[in-house]
Tab-separated table of C-alpha atoms in Angstrom:
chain	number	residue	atom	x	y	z
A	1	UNK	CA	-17.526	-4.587	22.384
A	2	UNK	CA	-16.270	-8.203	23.776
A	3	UNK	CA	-13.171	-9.595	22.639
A	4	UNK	CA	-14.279	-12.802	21.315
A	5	UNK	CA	-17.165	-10.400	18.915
A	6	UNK	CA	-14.083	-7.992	18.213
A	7	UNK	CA	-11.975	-11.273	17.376
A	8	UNK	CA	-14.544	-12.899	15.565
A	9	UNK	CA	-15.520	-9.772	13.570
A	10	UNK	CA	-11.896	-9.753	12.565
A	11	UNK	CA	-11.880	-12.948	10.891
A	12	UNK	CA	-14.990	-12.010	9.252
A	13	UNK	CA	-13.275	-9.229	7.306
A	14	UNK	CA	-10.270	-10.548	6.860
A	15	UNK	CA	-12.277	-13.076	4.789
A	16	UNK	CA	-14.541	-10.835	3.252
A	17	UNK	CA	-11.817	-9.132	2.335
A	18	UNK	CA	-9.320	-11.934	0.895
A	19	UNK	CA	-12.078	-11.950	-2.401
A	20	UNK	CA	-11.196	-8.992	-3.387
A	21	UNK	CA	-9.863	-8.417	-6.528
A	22	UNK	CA	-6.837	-7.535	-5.649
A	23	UNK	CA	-5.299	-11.039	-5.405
A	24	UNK	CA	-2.148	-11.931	-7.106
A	25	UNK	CA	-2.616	-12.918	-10.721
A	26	UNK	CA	-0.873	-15.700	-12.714
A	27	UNK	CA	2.776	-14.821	-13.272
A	28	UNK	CA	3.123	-12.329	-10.336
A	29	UNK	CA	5.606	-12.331	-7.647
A	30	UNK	CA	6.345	-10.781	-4.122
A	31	UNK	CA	8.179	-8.000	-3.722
A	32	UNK	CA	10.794	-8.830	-0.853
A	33	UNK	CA	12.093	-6.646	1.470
A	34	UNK	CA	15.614	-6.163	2.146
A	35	UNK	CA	16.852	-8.729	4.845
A	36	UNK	CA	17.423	-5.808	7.140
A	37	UNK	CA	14.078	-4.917	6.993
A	38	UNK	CA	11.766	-8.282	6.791
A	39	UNK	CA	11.662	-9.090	10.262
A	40	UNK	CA	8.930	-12.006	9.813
A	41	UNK	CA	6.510	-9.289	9.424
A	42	UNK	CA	3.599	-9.682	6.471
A	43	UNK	CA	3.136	-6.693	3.885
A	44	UNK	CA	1.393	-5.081	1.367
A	45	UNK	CA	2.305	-2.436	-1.558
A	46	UNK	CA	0.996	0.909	-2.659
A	47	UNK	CA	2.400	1.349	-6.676
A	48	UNK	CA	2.796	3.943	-8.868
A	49	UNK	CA	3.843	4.909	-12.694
A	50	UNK	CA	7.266	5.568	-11.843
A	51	UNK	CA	6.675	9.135	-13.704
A	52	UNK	CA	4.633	9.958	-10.464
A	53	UNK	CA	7.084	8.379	-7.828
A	54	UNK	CA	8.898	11.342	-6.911
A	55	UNK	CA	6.041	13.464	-6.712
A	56	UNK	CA	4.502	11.236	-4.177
A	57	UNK	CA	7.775	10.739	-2.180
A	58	UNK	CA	8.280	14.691	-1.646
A	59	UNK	CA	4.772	15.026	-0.456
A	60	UNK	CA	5.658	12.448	2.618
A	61	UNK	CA	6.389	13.686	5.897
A	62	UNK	CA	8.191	10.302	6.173
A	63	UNK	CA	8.298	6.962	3.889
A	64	UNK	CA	9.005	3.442	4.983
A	65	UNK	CA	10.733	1.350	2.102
A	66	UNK	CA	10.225	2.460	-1.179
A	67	UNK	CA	11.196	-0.516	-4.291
A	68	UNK	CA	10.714	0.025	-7.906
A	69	UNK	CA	9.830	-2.508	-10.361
A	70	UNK	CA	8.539	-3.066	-13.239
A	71	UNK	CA	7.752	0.836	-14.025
A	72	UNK	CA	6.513	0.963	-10.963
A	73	UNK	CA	7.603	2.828	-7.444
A	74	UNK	CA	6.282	0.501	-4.612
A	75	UNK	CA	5.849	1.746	-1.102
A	76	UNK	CA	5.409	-0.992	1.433
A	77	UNK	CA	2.333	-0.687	3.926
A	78	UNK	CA	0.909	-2.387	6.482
A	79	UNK	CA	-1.452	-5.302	5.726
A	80	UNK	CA	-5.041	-4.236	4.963
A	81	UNK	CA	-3.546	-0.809	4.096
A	82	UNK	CA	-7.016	-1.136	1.944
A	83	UNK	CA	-9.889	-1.434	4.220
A	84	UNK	CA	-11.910	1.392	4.490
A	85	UNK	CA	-9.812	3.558	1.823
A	86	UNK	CA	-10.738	3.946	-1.709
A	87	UNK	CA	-7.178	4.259	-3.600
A	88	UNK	CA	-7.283	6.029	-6.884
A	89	UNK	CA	-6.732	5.030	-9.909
A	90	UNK	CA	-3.179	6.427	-10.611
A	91	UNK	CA	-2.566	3.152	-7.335
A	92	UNK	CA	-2.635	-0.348	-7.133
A	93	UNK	CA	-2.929	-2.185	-3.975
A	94	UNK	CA	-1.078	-5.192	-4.234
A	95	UNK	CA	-2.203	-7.322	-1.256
A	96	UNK	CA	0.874	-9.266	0.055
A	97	UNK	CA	3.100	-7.145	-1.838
A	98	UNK	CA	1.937	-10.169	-5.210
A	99	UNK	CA	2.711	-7.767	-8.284
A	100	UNK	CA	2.979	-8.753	-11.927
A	101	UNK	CA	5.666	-7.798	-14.163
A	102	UNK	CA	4.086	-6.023	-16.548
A	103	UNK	CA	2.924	-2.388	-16.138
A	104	UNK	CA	2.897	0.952	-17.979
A	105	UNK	CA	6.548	2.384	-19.239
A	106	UNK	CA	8.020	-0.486	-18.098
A	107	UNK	CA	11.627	0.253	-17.596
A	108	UNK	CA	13.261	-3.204	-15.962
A	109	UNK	CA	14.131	-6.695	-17.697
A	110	UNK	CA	11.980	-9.806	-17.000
A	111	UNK	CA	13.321	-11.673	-14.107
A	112	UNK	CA	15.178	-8.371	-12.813
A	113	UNK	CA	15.347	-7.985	-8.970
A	114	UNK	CA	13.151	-4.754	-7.748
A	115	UNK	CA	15.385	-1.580	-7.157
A	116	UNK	CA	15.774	-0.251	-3.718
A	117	UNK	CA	14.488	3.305	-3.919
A	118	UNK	CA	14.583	4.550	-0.556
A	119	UNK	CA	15.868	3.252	3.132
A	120	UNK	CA	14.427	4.377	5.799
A	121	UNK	CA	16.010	5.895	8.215
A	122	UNK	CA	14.832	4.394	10.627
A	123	UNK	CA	14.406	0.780	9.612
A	124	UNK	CA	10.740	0.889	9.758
A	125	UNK	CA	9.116	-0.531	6.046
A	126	UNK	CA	5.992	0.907	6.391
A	127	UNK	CA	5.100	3.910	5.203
A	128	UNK	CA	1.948	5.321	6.562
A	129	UNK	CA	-1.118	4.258	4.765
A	130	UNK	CA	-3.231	7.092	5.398
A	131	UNK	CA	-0.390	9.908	4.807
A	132	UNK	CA	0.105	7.778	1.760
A	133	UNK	CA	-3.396	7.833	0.309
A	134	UNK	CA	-3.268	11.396	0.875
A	135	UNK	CA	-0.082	11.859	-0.994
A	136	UNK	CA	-1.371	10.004	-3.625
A	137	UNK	CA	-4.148	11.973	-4.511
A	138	UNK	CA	-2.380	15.096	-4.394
A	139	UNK	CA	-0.495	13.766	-6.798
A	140	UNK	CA	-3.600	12.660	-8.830
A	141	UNK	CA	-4.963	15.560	-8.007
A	142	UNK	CA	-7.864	14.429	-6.922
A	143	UNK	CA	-9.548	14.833	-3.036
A	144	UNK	CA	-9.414	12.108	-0.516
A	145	UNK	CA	-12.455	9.737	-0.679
A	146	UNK	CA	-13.520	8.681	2.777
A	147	UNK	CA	-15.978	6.600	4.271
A	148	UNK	CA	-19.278	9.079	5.228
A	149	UNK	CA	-20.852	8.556	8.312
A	150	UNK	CA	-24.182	10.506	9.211
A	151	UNK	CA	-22.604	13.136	11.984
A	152	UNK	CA	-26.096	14.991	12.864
A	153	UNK	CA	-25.356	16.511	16.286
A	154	UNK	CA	-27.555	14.452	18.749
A	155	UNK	CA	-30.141	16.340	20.696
């Protein structure tokens, strides 16, 4: 593959993908990072009911930063965390980290400032995506869905 087709089929899906769904809706806001931890870099957000937070924390080798807000535990992922992985329903995938403020068992005030919920050691935000996903379903208890691929062995 040439680098100008592997640029320009970047753009492409970073395009296709901006439509999604998954924009920010009227009335939401970014969850910021600590200062310690923003480094100019850009971010998205796995949530969950906080109910589940724990459970998904404990099955993570390692997590990046973890806020909670608005009943929700938030890990922060790399941009197009999304693309090629089907998150399940217990998740949202906030795509540049744009969340609203309301959400199931809401716990926080309007206008409160997200709750750190875990530093990482390390001073990495992101927590895996894929080790996430994984988590995540465990704690759904559901399988991983991945994209299928025909893998007949060639003759």
């Amino acid at each position: 593959m040439t680098h100008a087709f592997a640029g320009a089929l970047t753009g492409f899906a970073r395009d296709r993908f901006r439509q999604r769904g998954s924009r920010s809706e009227p009335g939401g806001r970014r969850l910021q990072l600590p200062p310690a931890l923003r480094a100019g870099r850009e971010y998205d957000a796995v949530g969950v009911a906080e109910r589940h937070g724990p459970r998904v924390m404990d099955l993570l080798p390692r997590a990046g930063c973890v806020l909670a807000d608005a009943g929700r535990w938030w890990w922060i992922v790399p941009p197009q965390s999304d693309v090629g992985v089907t998150w399940p329903p217990l998740a949202r995938y906030a795509v540049g980290a744009q969340v609203t403020g309301a959400s199931e068992g809401r716990t926080g005030r309007a206008g409160e400032e997200p709750r750190l919920v875990h530093w990482p050691r390390d001073n990495e935000p992101y927590t895996h995506p894929l080790l996430l996903h994984i988590a995540v379903c465990a704690a759904a208890g559901i399988s991983p869905a991945w994209p299928r691929e025909d893998r007949r062995p060639r003759s």
